[in-house]
PDB file of C-alpha atoms in Angstrom:
ATOM      1  CA  MET A  19      92.088 133.839 102.097  1.00  0.00           C
ATOM      2  CA  GLU A  20      91.220 135.918  99.021  1.00  0.00           C
ATOM      3  CA  ASN A  21      91.294 134.250  95.622  1.00  0.00           C
ATOM      4  CA  PHE A  22      94.475 133.959  93.581  1.00  0.00           C
ATOM      5  CA  PRO A  23      94.536 136.936  91.157  1.00  0.00           C
ATOM      6  CA  ILE A  24      93.475 136.107  87.601  1.00  0.00           C
ATOM      7  CA  ILE A  25      93.807 138.945  85.077  1.00  0.00           C
ATOM      8  CA  ASN A  26      91.907 139.032  81.789  1.00  0.00           C
ATOM      9  CA  LEU A  27      94.187 141.140  79.553  1.00  0.00           C
ATOM     10  CA  GLU A  28      91.390 141.691  77.015  1.00  0.00           C
ATOM     11  CA  ASN A  29      89.715 143.914  79.597  1.00  0.00           C
ATOM     12  CA  LEU A  30      92.487 146.494  79.147  1.00  0.00           C
ATOM     13  CA  ASN A  31      90.866 147.478  75.856  1.00  0.00           C
ATOM     14  CA  GLY A  32      87.475 148.541  77.207  1.00  0.00           C
ATOM     15  CA  GLU A  33      85.638 150.210  80.031  1.00  0.00           C
ATOM     16  CA  GLU A  34      87.085 147.702  82.526  1.00  0.00           C
ATOM     17  CA  ARG A  35      90.642 148.993  81.962  1.00  0.00           C
ATOM     18  CA  LYS A  36      90.815 150.937  85.230  1.00  0.00           C
ATOM     19  CA  ALA A  37      89.583 148.000  87.315  1.00  0.00           C
ATOM     20  CA  THR A  38      91.976 145.629  85.512  1.00  0.00           C
ATOM     21  CA  MET A  39      94.957 147.922  86.137  1.00  0.00           C
ATOM     22  CA  GLU A  40      93.933 148.052  89.792  1.00  0.00           C
ATOM     23  CA  LYS A  41      93.869 144.233  89.922  1.00  0.00           C
ATOM     24  CA  ILE A  42      97.373 144.103  88.441  1.00  0.00           C
ATOM     25  CA  LYS A  43      98.561 146.703  90.982  1.00  0.00           C
ATOM     26  CA  ASP A  44      97.073 144.750  93.891  1.00  0.00           C
ATOM     27  CA  ALA A  45      98.582 141.482  92.613  1.00  0.00           C
ATOM     28  CA  CYS A  46     102.049 143.074  92.336  1.00  0.00           C
ATOM     29  CA  GLU A  47     101.845 144.671  95.788  1.00  0.00           C
ATOM     30  CA  ASN A  48     100.235 141.829  97.722  1.00  0.00           C
ATOM     31  CA  TRP A  49     100.938 138.582  95.864  1.00  0.00           C
ATOM     32  CA  GLY A  50     104.009 138.926  93.627  1.00  0.00           C
ATOM     33  CA  PHE A  51     102.130 136.555  91.298  1.00  0.00           C
ATOM     34  CA  PHE A  52      99.128 136.663  88.984  1.00  0.00           C
ATOM     35  CA  GLU A  53      97.673 134.513  86.217  1.00  0.00           C
ATOM     36  CA  LEU A  54      96.907 135.873  82.738  1.00  0.00           C
ATOM     37  CA  VAL A  55      94.102 134.774  80.441  1.00  0.00           C
ATOM     38  CA  ASN A  56      93.376 136.204  76.984  1.00  0.00           C
ATOM     39  CA  HIS A  57      97.016 137.273  76.805  1.00  0.00           C
ATOM     40  CA  GLY A  58      97.241 137.254  73.010  1.00  0.00           C
ATOM     41  CA  ILE A  59      99.351 134.110  72.552  1.00  0.00           C
ATOM     42  CA  SER A  60      97.681 131.605  70.229  1.00  0.00           C
ATOM     43  CA  HIS A  61      96.196 128.565  71.937  1.00  0.00           C
ATOM     44  CA  ASP A  62      97.244 126.467  68.949  1.00  0.00           C
ATOM     45  CA  LEU A  63     100.871 127.502  69.493  1.00  0.00           C
ATOM     46  CA  MET A  64     100.630 126.715  73.199  1.00  0.00           C
ATOM     47  CA  ASP A  65      99.127 123.309  72.435  1.00  0.00           C
ATOM     48  CA  THR A  66     101.973 122.587  69.992  1.00  0.00           C
ATOM     49  CA  VAL A  67     104.626 123.632  72.521  1.00  0.00           C
ATOM     50  CA  GLU A  68     103.016 121.467  75.206  1.00  0.00           C
ATOM     51  CA  ARG A  69     102.753 118.426  72.914  1.00  0.00           C
ATOM     52  CA  LEU A  70     106.357 118.713  71.740  1.00  0.00           C
ATOM     53  CA  THR A  71     107.695 119.350  75.257  1.00  0.00           C
ATOM     54  CA  LYS A  72     105.970 116.244  76.613  1.00  0.00           C
ATOM     55  CA  GLU A  73     107.139 114.181  73.625  1.00  0.00           C
ATOM     56  CA  HIS A  74     110.714 115.407  74.120  1.00  0.00           C
ATOM     57  CA  TYR A  75     110.643 114.486  77.802  1.00  0.00           C
ATOM     58  CA  ARG A  76     109.272 111.025  77.087  1.00  0.00           C
ATOM     59  CA  ILE A  77     111.787 110.259  74.325  1.00  0.00           C
ATOM     60  CA  CYS A  78     114.930 112.070  75.511  1.00  0.00           C
ATOM     61  CA  MET A  79     114.719 112.862  79.221  1.00  0.00           C
ATOM     62  CA  GLU A  80     112.580 110.341  81.083  1.00  0.00           C
ATOM     63  CA  GLN A  81     115.038 107.437  81.131  1.00  0.00           C
ATOM     64  CA  ARG A  82     117.915 109.746  82.089  1.00  0.00           C
ATOM     65  CA  PHE A  83     115.916 110.940  85.071  1.00  0.00           C
ATOM     66  CA  LYS A  84     115.084 107.369  86.130  1.00  0.00           C
ATOM     67  CA  ASP A  85     118.782 106.481  85.893  1.00  0.00           C
ATOM     68  CA  LEU A  86     119.693 109.509  88.033  1.00  0.00           C
ATOM     69  CA  VAL A  87     117.132 108.558  90.678  1.00  0.00           C
ATOM     70  CA  ALA A  88     118.441 104.986  90.751  1.00  0.00           C
ATOM     71  CA  ASN A  89     122.082 106.106  90.973  1.00  0.00           C
ATOM     72  CA  LYS A  90     121.337 108.397  93.918  1.00  0.00           C
ATOM     73  CA  GLY A  91     119.030 105.917  95.649  1.00  0.00           C
ATOM     74  CA  LEU A  92     116.304 108.544  95.896  1.00  0.00           C
ATOM     75  CA  GLU A  93     113.404 106.105  95.823  1.00  0.00           C
ATOM     76  CA  ALA A  94     114.561 104.582  99.096  1.00  0.00           C
ATOM     77  CA  VAL A  95     115.222 107.758 101.086  1.00  0.00           C
ATOM     78  CA  GLN A  96     113.946 107.781 104.657  1.00  0.00           C
ATOM     79  CA  THR A  97     114.731 111.401 105.597  1.00  0.00           C
ATOM     80  CA  GLU A  98     114.071 114.719 103.891  1.00  0.00           C
ATOM     81  CA  VAL A  99     116.325 115.455 100.892  1.00  0.00           C
ATOM     82  CA  LYS A 100     117.546 119.054 101.153  1.00  0.00           C
ATOM     83  CA  ASP A 101     120.248 119.281  98.484  1.00  0.00           C
ATOM     84  CA  MET A 102     118.454 118.419  95.237  1.00  0.00           C
ATOM     85  CA  ASP A 103     115.118 118.696  93.455  1.00  0.00           C
ATOM     86  CA  TRP A 104     112.819 116.135  91.846  1.00  0.00           C
ATOM     87  CA  GLU A 105     112.918 117.704  88.383  1.00  0.00           C
ATOM     88  CA  SER A 106     114.249 117.022  84.895  1.00  0.00           C
ATOM     89  CA  THR A 107     115.331 120.210  83.108  1.00  0.00           C
ATOM     90  CA  PHE A 108     117.061 121.825  80.156  1.00  0.00           C
ATOM     91  CA  HIS A 109     117.613 125.509  79.337  1.00  0.00           C
ATOM     92  CA  LEU A 110     117.238 127.679  76.249  1.00  0.00           C
ATOM     93  CA  ARG A 111     118.705 131.149  75.723  1.00  0.00           C
ATOM     94  CA  HIS A 112     116.885 133.661  73.488  1.00  0.00           C
ATOM     95  CA  LEU A 113     118.550 137.036  74.210  1.00  0.00           C
ATOM     96  CA  PRO A 114     121.014 138.560  73.665  1.00  0.00           C
ATOM     97  CA  GLU A 115     121.734 135.618  71.324  1.00  0.00           C
ATOM     98  CA  SER A 116     119.713 132.442  70.828  1.00  0.00           C
ATOM     99  CA  ASN A 117     121.267 129.030  71.415  1.00  0.00           C
ATOM    100  CA  ILE A 118     118.200 127.010  70.348  1.00  0.00           C
ATOM    101  CA  SER A 119     119.989 125.680  67.239  1.00  0.00           C
ATOM    102  CA  GLU A 120     122.806 124.306  69.437  1.00  0.00           C
ATOM    103  CA  VAL A 121     120.763 122.496  72.103  1.00  0.00           C
ATOM    104  CA  PRO A 122     120.962 118.748  71.427  1.00  0.00           C
ATOM    105  CA  ASP A 123     118.073 116.307  70.972  1.00  0.00           C
ATOM    106  CA  LEU A 124     115.477 118.856  69.832  1.00  0.00           C
ATOM    107  CA  THR A 125     113.516 118.183  66.659  1.00  0.00           C
ATOM    108  CA  ASP A 126     113.332 120.914  64.022  1.00  0.00           C
ATOM    109  CA  GLU A 127     109.608 121.241  64.742  1.00  0.00           C
ATOM    110  CA  TYR A 128     110.295 121.747  68.447  1.00  0.00           C
ATOM    111  CA  ARG A 129     113.039 124.329  67.801  1.00  0.00           C
ATOM    112  CA  LYS A 130     110.729 126.290  65.488  1.00  0.00           C
ATOM    113  CA  ALA A 131     107.819 126.210  67.963  1.00  0.00           C
ATOM    114  CA  MET A 132     109.996 127.303  70.909  1.00  0.00           C
ATOM    115  CA  LYS A 133     111.495 130.175  68.876  1.00  0.00           C
ATOM    116  CA  GLU A 134     108.030 131.410  67.957  1.00  0.00           C
ATOM    117  CA  PHE A 135     106.766 130.980  71.530  1.00  0.00           C
ATOM    118  CA  ALA A 136     109.777 132.886  72.920  1.00  0.00           C
ATOM    119  CA  LEU A 137     109.126 135.833  70.577  1.00  0.00           C
ATOM    120  CA  LYS A 138     105.511 136.020  71.761  1.00  0.00           C
ATOM    121  CA  LEU A 139     106.596 135.833  75.413  1.00  0.00           C
ATOM    122  CA  GLU A 140     109.240 138.528  74.918  1.00  0.00           C
ATOM    123  CA  LYS A 141     106.594 140.875  73.495  1.00  0.00           C
ATOM    124  CA  LEU A 142     104.203 140.025  76.354  1.00  0.00           C
ATOM    125  CA  ALA A 143     106.928 140.631  78.965  1.00  0.00           C
ATOM    126  CA  GLU A 144     107.618 144.099  77.559  1.00  0.00           C
ATOM    127  CA  GLU A 145     103.892 144.913  77.464  1.00  0.00           C
ATOM    128  CA  LEU A 146     103.614 143.869  81.115  1.00  0.00           C
ATOM    129  CA  LEU A 147     106.615 145.962  82.137  1.00  0.00           C
ATOM    130  CA  ASP A 148     104.912 149.015  80.627  1.00  0.00           C
ATOM    131  CA  LEU A 149     101.702 148.228  82.529  1.00  0.00           C
ATOM    132  CA  LEU A 150     103.772 148.064  85.711  1.00  0.00           C
ATOM    133  CA  CYS A 151     105.347 151.431  84.781  1.00  0.00           C
ATOM    134  CA  GLU A 152     101.874 152.928  84.398  1.00  0.00           C
ATOM    135  CA  ASN A 153     100.783 151.678  87.814  1.00  0.00           C
ATOM    136  CA  LEU A 154     104.022 152.869  89.427  1.00  0.00           C
ATOM    137  CA  GLY A 155     103.864 156.342  87.897  1.00  0.00           C
ATOM    138  CA  LEU A 156     107.050 155.732  85.912  1.00  0.00           C
ATOM    139  CA  GLU A 157     107.440 156.902  82.341  1.00  0.00           C
ATOM    140  CA  LYS A 158     106.557 154.333  79.679  1.00  0.00           C
ATOM    141  CA  GLY A 159     109.622 152.235  78.845  1.00  0.00           C
ATOM    142  CA  TYR A 160     111.405 152.954  82.148  1.00  0.00           C
ATOM    143  CA  LEU A 161     111.667 149.304  83.242  1.00  0.00           C
ATOM    144  CA  LYS A 162     112.764 148.100  79.813  1.00  0.00           C
ATOM    145  CA  LYS A 163     115.484 150.765  79.815  1.00  0.00           C
ATOM    146  CA  ALA A 164     116.493 149.838  83.359  1.00  0.00           C
ATOM    147  CA  PHE A 165     116.979 146.218  82.195  1.00  0.00           C
ATOM    148  CA  TYR A 166     118.775 147.157  78.980  1.00  0.00           C
ATOM    149  CA  GLY A 167     122.476 147.438  79.831  1.00  0.00           C
ATOM    150  CA  SER A 168     124.749 147.727  76.792  1.00  0.00           C
ATOM    151  CA  LYS A 169     123.400 144.732  74.828  1.00  0.00           C
ATOM    152  CA  GLY A 170     119.742 144.599  75.785  1.00  0.00           C
ATOM    153  CA  PRO A 171     117.977 142.304  78.257  1.00  0.00           C
ATOM    154  CA  THR A 172     118.748 138.651  78.851  1.00  0.00           C
ATOM    155  CA  PHE A 173     115.891 136.265  78.153  1.00  0.00           C
ATOM    156  CA  GLY A 174     115.880 132.513  78.569  1.00  0.00           C
ATOM    157  CA  THR A 175     113.636 129.544  79.282  1.00  0.00           C
ATOM    158  CA  LYS A 176     113.885 126.701  81.762  1.00  0.00           C
ATOM    159  CA  VAL A 177     111.951 123.673  80.495  1.00  0.00           C
ATOM    160  CA  ALA A 178     111.180 121.343  83.399  1.00  0.00           C
ATOM    161  CA  ASN A 179     109.236 118.178  84.002  1.00  0.00           C
ATOM    162  CA  TYR A 180     108.351 116.942  87.474  1.00  0.00           C
ATOM    163  CA  PRO A 181     107.788 113.168  87.257  1.00  0.00           C
ATOM    164  CA  PRO A 182     105.746 111.119  89.746  1.00  0.00           C
ATOM    165  CA  CYS A 183     107.626 110.902  93.050  1.00  0.00           C
ATOM    166  CA  PRO A 184     107.350 107.911  95.415  1.00  0.00           C
ATOM    167  CA  LYS A 185     108.319 110.059  98.448  1.00  0.00           C
ATOM    168  CA  PRO A 186     106.723 113.499  97.869  1.00  0.00           C
ATOM    169  CA  ASP A 187     106.843 114.198 101.605  1.00  0.00           C
ATOM    170  CA  LEU A 188     110.648 113.846 101.607  1.00  0.00           C
ATOM    171  CA  VAL A 189     111.697 115.337  98.239  1.00  0.00           C
ATOM    172  CA  LYS A 190     110.581 118.712  96.854  1.00  0.00           C
ATOM    173  CA  GLY A 191     109.959 119.127  93.145  1.00  0.00           C
ATOM    174  CA  LEU A 192     111.788 122.452  93.542  1.00  0.00           C
ATOM    175  CA  ARG A 193     112.901 123.886  96.878  1.00  0.00           C
ATOM    176  CA  ALA A 194     111.540 127.238  98.059  1.00  0.00           C
ATOM    177  CA  HIS A 195     113.208 130.327  96.585  1.00  0.00           C
ATOM    178  CA  THR A 196     112.594 133.742  95.056  1.00  0.00           C
ATOM    179  CA  ASP A 197     113.588 134.361  91.445  1.00  0.00           C
ATOM    180  CA  ALA A 198     116.678 136.513  90.974  1.00  0.00           C
ATOM    181  CA  GLY A 199     115.694 138.245  87.762  1.00  0.00           C
ATOM    182  CA  GLY A 200     113.045 140.566  86.375  1.00  0.00           C
ATOM    183  CA  ILE A 201     109.665 139.255  85.263  1.00  0.00           C
ATOM    184  CA  ILE A 202     108.917 135.553  84.841  1.00  0.00           C
ATOM    185  CA  LEU A 203     106.312 134.076  82.471  1.00  0.00           C
ATOM    186  CA  LEU A 204     105.263 130.490  83.170  1.00  0.00           C
ATOM    187  CA  PHE A 205     103.351 128.117  80.929  1.00  0.00           C
ATOM    188  CA  GLN A 206     102.471 125.288  83.292  1.00  0.00           C
ATOM    189  CA  ASP A 207     100.663 121.989  83.111  1.00  0.00           C
ATOM    190  CA  ASP A 208      96.898 122.469  83.346  1.00  0.00           C
ATOM    191  CA  LYS A 209      96.229 119.029  84.848  1.00  0.00           C
ATOM    192  CA  VAL A 210      99.048 118.261  87.311  1.00  0.00           C
ATOM    193  CA  SER A 211      99.457 120.893  90.024  1.00  0.00           C
ATOM    194  CA  GLY A 212     102.363 121.519  92.385  1.00  0.00           C
ATOM    195  CA  LEU A 213     103.385 125.196  92.254  1.00  0.00           C
ATOM    196  CA  GLN A 214     102.849 127.057  95.525  1.00  0.00           C
ATOM    197  CA  LEU A 215     103.668 130.559  96.752  1.00  0.00           C
ATOM    198  CA  LEU A 216     104.132 131.819 100.291  1.00  0.00           C
ATOM    199  CA  LYS A 217     101.529 134.412 101.313  1.00  0.00           C
ATOM    200  CA  ASP A 218     101.037 135.684 104.840  1.00  0.00           C
ATOM    201  CA  GLY A 219     103.041 132.758 106.197  1.00  0.00           C
ATOM    202  CA  LYS A 220     100.974 130.090 104.392  1.00  0.00           C
ATOM    203  CA  TRP A 221     101.628 128.091 101.230  1.00  0.00           C
ATOM    204  CA  VAL A 222      99.000 128.805  98.564  1.00  0.00           C
ATOM    205  CA  ASP A 223      98.444 126.739  95.407  1.00  0.00           C
ATOM    206  CA  VAL A 224      98.865 128.492  92.053  1.00  0.00           C
ATOM    207  CA  PRO A 225      95.867 127.049  90.193  1.00  0.00           C
ATOM    208  CA  PRO A 226      96.557 125.178  86.936  1.00  0.00           C
ATOM    209  CA  MET A 227      94.446 126.734  84.173  1.00  0.00           C
ATOM    210  CA  HIS A 228      94.270 125.751  80.521  1.00  0.00           C
ATOM    211  CA  HIS A 229      96.115 128.190  78.218  1.00  0.00           C
ATOM    212  CA  SER A 230      97.003 130.640  81.004  1.00  0.00           C
ATOM    213  CA  ILE A 231     100.381 132.293  81.605  1.00  0.00           C
ATOM    214  CA  VAL A 232     101.440 132.697  85.244  1.00  0.00           C
ATOM    215  CA  ILE A 233     103.455 135.846  85.988  1.00  0.00           C
ATOM    216  CA  ASN A 234     105.744 136.400  88.952  1.00  0.00           C
ATOM    217  CA  LEU A 235     108.095 139.203  89.905  1.00  0.00           C
ATOM    218  CA  GLY A 236     111.798 138.680  90.527  1.00  0.00           C
ATOM    219  CA  ASP A 237     114.252 140.311  92.930  1.00  0.00           C
ATOM    220  CA  GLN A 238     115.249 143.026  90.417  1.00  0.00           C
ATOM    221  CA  LEU A 239     111.731 144.470  90.315  1.00  0.00           C
ATOM    222  CA  GLU A 240     111.687 144.558  94.110  1.00  0.00           C
ATOM    223  CA  VAL A 241     114.898 146.622  94.024  1.00  0.00           C
ATOM    224  CA  ILE A 242     113.805 148.997  91.238  1.00  0.00           C
ATOM    225  CA  THR A 243     110.450 149.633  92.969  1.00  0.00           C
ATOM    226  CA  ASN A 244     112.282 150.038  96.311  1.00  0.00           C
ATOM    227  CA  GLY A 245     110.132 147.325  97.843  1.00  0.00           C
ATOM    228  CA  LYS A 246     106.764 148.594  96.597  1.00  0.00           C
ATOM    229  CA  TYR A 247     106.512 145.329  94.666  1.00  0.00           C
ATOM    230  CA  LYS A 248     107.991 142.166  96.166  1.00  0.00           C
ATOM    231  CA  SER A 249     109.514 138.986  94.797  1.00  0.00           C
ATOM    232  CA  VAL A 250     107.748 136.129  96.567  1.00  0.00           C
ATOM    233  CA  GLU A 251     109.039 132.785  97.782  1.00  0.00           C
ATOM    234  CA  HIS A 252     107.627 129.825  95.864  1.00  0.00           C
ATOM    235  CA  ARG A 253     108.217 126.095  95.505  1.00  0.00           C
ATOM    236  CA  VAL A 254     107.072 123.025  93.600  1.00  0.00           C
ATOM    237  CA  ILE A 255     105.588 120.124  95.528  1.00  0.00           C
ATOM    238  CA  ALA A 256     106.378 116.724  94.019  1.00  0.00           C
ATOM    239  CA  GLN A 257     103.306 114.635  93.199  1.00  0.00           C
ATOM    240  CA  SER A 258     102.848 110.880  93.454  1.00  0.00           C
ATOM    241  CA  ASP A 259     100.765 110.781  90.242  1.00  0.00           C
ATOM    242  CA  GLY A 260     101.309 112.438  86.883  1.00  0.00           C
ATOM    243  CA  THR A 261     104.207 114.354  85.344  1.00  0.00           C
ATOM    244  CA  ARG A 262     103.921 118.145  85.631  1.00  0.00           C
ATOM    245  CA  MET A 263     105.222 120.271  82.738  1.00  0.00           C
ATOM    246  CA  SER A 264     106.692 123.703  83.483  1.00  0.00           C
ATOM    247  CA  ILE A 265     108.054 126.148  80.878  1.00  0.00           C
ATOM    248  CA  ALA A 266     109.347 129.198  82.741  1.00  0.00           C
ATOM    249  CA  SER A 267     110.759 132.114  80.746  1.00  0.00           C
ATOM    250  CA  PHE A 268     112.852 134.750  82.498  1.00  0.00           C
ATOM    251  CA  TYR A 269     112.978 138.314  81.125  1.00  0.00           C
ATOM    252  CA  ASN A 270     115.974 139.672  83.026  1.00  0.00           C
ATOM    253  CA  PRO A 271     118.313 142.664  82.936  1.00  0.00           C
ATOM    254  CA  GLY A 272     121.376 142.565  80.724  1.00  0.00           C
ATOM    255  CA  SER A 273     124.450 141.252  82.516  1.00  0.00           C
ATOM    256  CA  ASP A 274     126.042 144.718  82.773  1.00  0.00           C
ATOM    257  CA  ALA A 275     122.828 146.609  83.631  1.00  0.00           C
ATOM    258  CA  VAL A 276     123.135 148.683  86.796  1.00  0.00           C
ATOM    259  CA  ILE A 277     120.074 148.047  88.976  1.00  0.00           C
ATOM    260  CA  TYR A 278     118.897 150.542  91.595  1.00  0.00           C
ATOM    261  CA  PRO A 279     115.650 152.029  92.921  1.00  0.00           C
ATOM    262  CA  ALA A 280     113.758 154.496  90.743  1.00  0.00           C
ATOM    263  CA  THR A 281     114.248 157.889  92.380  1.00  0.00           C
ATOM    264  CA  THR A 282     110.522 158.688  92.233  1.00  0.00           C
ATOM    265  CA  LEU A 283     109.779 155.564  94.297  1.00  0.00           C
ATOM    266  CA  ILE A 284     112.162 156.432  97.132  1.00  0.00           C
ATOM    267  CA  GLU A 285     110.028 157.860  99.924  1.00  0.00           C
ATOM    268  CA  GLU A 286     111.380 159.987 102.727  1.00  0.00           C
ATOM    269  CA  ASN A 287     112.490 157.990 105.779  1.00  0.00           C
ATOM    270  CA  ASN A 288     112.078 154.705 103.893  1.00  0.00           C
ATOM    271  CA  GLU A 289     114.973 152.297 103.687  1.00  0.00           C
ATOM    272  CA  VAL A 290     116.553 152.379 100.246  1.00  0.00           C
ATOM    273  CA  TYR A 291     117.445 149.189  98.375  1.00  0.00           C
ATOM    274  CA  PRO A 292     121.035 148.792  97.127  1.00  0.00           C
ATOM    275  CA  LYS A 293     122.524 149.429  93.698  1.00  0.00           C
ATOM    276  CA  PHE A 294     124.589 146.810  91.886  1.00  0.00           C
ATOM    277  CA  VAL A 295     125.475 145.316  88.512  1.00  0.00           C
ATOM    278  CA  PHE A 296     123.043 142.508  87.624  1.00  0.00           C
ATOM    279  CA  GLU A 297     125.791 139.981  86.838  1.00  0.00           C
ATOM    280  CA  ASP A 298     127.278 140.540  90.310  1.00  0.00           C
ATOM    281  CA  TYR A 299     123.893 139.831  91.853  1.00  0.00           C
ATOM    282  CA  MET A 300     123.540 136.633  89.820  1.00  0.00           C
ATOM    283  CA  ASN A 301     126.983 135.456  90.918  1.00  0.00           C
ATOM    284  CA  LEU A 302     125.951 135.881  94.565  1.00  0.00           C
ATOM    285  CA  TYR A 303     122.531 134.301  93.947  1.00  0.00           C
ATOM    286  CA  ALA A 304     124.066 131.189  92.380  1.00  0.00           C
ATOM    287  CA  GLY A 305     125.321 130.027  95.762  1.00  0.00           C
ATOM    288  CA  LEU A 306     122.401 131.316  97.845  1.00  0.00           C
ATOM    289  CA  LYS A 307     119.317 130.594  95.704  1.00  0.00           C
ATOM    290  CA  PHE A 308     117.537 128.543  98.347  1.00  0.00           C
ATOM    291  CA  GLN A 309     118.197 131.022 101.151  1.00  0.00           C
ATOM    292  CA  ALA A 310     116.366 134.211 102.106  1.00  0.00           C
ATOM    293  CA  LYS A 311     116.745 137.152  99.704  1.00  0.00           C
ATOM    294  CA  GLU A 312     117.282 139.813 102.389  1.00  0.00           C
ATOM    295  CA  PRO A 313     120.945 138.932 103.117  1.00  0.00           C
ATOM    296  CA  ARG A 314     121.639 139.187  99.368  1.00  0.00           C
ATOM    297  CA  PHE A 315     120.321 142.746  99.343  1.00  0.00           C
ATOM    298  CA  GLU A 316     122.238 143.560 102.530  1.00  0.00           C
ATOM    299  CA  ALA A 317     125.501 142.274 101.043  1.00  0.00           C
ATOM    300  CA  PHE A 318     125.232 144.844  98.252  1.00  0.00           C
ATOM    301  CA  LYS A 319     124.286 147.648 100.628  1.00  0.00           C
ATOM    302  CA  GLU A 320     127.541 147.029 102.478  1.00  0.00           C
ATOM    303  CA  SER A 321     129.702 146.808  99.361  1.00  0.00           C
ATOM    304  CA  SER A 322     127.875 149.255  97.103  1.00  0.00           C
ATOM    305  CA  ASN A 323     130.279 151.478  95.186  1.00  0.00           C
ATOM    306  CA  VAL A 324     128.636 151.568  91.764  1.00  0.00           C
ATOM    307  CA  LYS A 325     128.587 155.066  90.309  1.00  0.00           C
ATOM    308  CA  LEU A 326     125.202 155.771  88.809  1.00  0.00           C
ATOM    309  CA  GLY A 327     124.731 157.342  85.418  1.00  0.00           C
ATOM    310  CA  PRO A 328     121.539 157.884  83.442  1.00  0.00           C
ATOM    311  CA  ILE A 329     119.716 154.738  82.362  1.00  0.00           C
ATOM    312  CA  ALA A 330     120.890 153.754  78.894  1.00  0.00           C
ATOM    313  CA  THR A 331     118.213 154.279  76.295  1.00  0.00           C
ATOM    314  CA  VAL A 332     117.280 151.579  73.843  1.00  0.00           C
TER     315      VAL A 332
END
């Protein structure tokens, strides 16, 4: 199998721009994932975020997770666990309004670092959306406008740790799923692996790399591109050694954004993806996250009655 796509964003500024754009295009069409290096986010900031995230888990989350495992008897399971994941998580919201100041148990240093990191990721997400527009032949800013709704995009972070698991063959770190939203930016542990994506019917490891950002495409980009780009099923395998850190940030449409295929990407005789309000899609996804995405799309084809207007401008 061909190598997992790694994109050096610095190459966009020189004579390798065309080849780099082609690599991004191929990754979006054939993988749904790629890994960024030289993405413009300070390594010092990433190191600080990693240190503080691991400290926070050790001080505030680790014992809670051990208590949960003990209460549910997970260490003694003999058959596959299909209704929960071997992960310890908390969530931060950045847009449309931040809740970082309200999340308990975070130090001031950690809050400050995560705010700064989120701003950098937001900027990177919007740069990537414009690169996707360029490859798709859409006007610059089209995807950002498509996500905008009346209050702008939604943007949040899931901070997860995947502790050592005594039964990794019976409990998944995170069960297989596609992501519901737009574009996802992941800062993952560079020592403990576990993230895998499904490609051509086989599970492929997403390689841990120091200071990289892993990108994957969510269901909304599959709809807007009318299937030219695909959201891809992925999972986290629990490991028997080491705790894996995962900081996944989701740049998603606003809750009232109307999502539908770009007219220039609808080809004659091709099936057309549905149109819907993003919040409605999320409400359906909440109960069906770990099931195939196709029935979610079909449900909106059958019930679609959203009247389309022009995409709201920023």
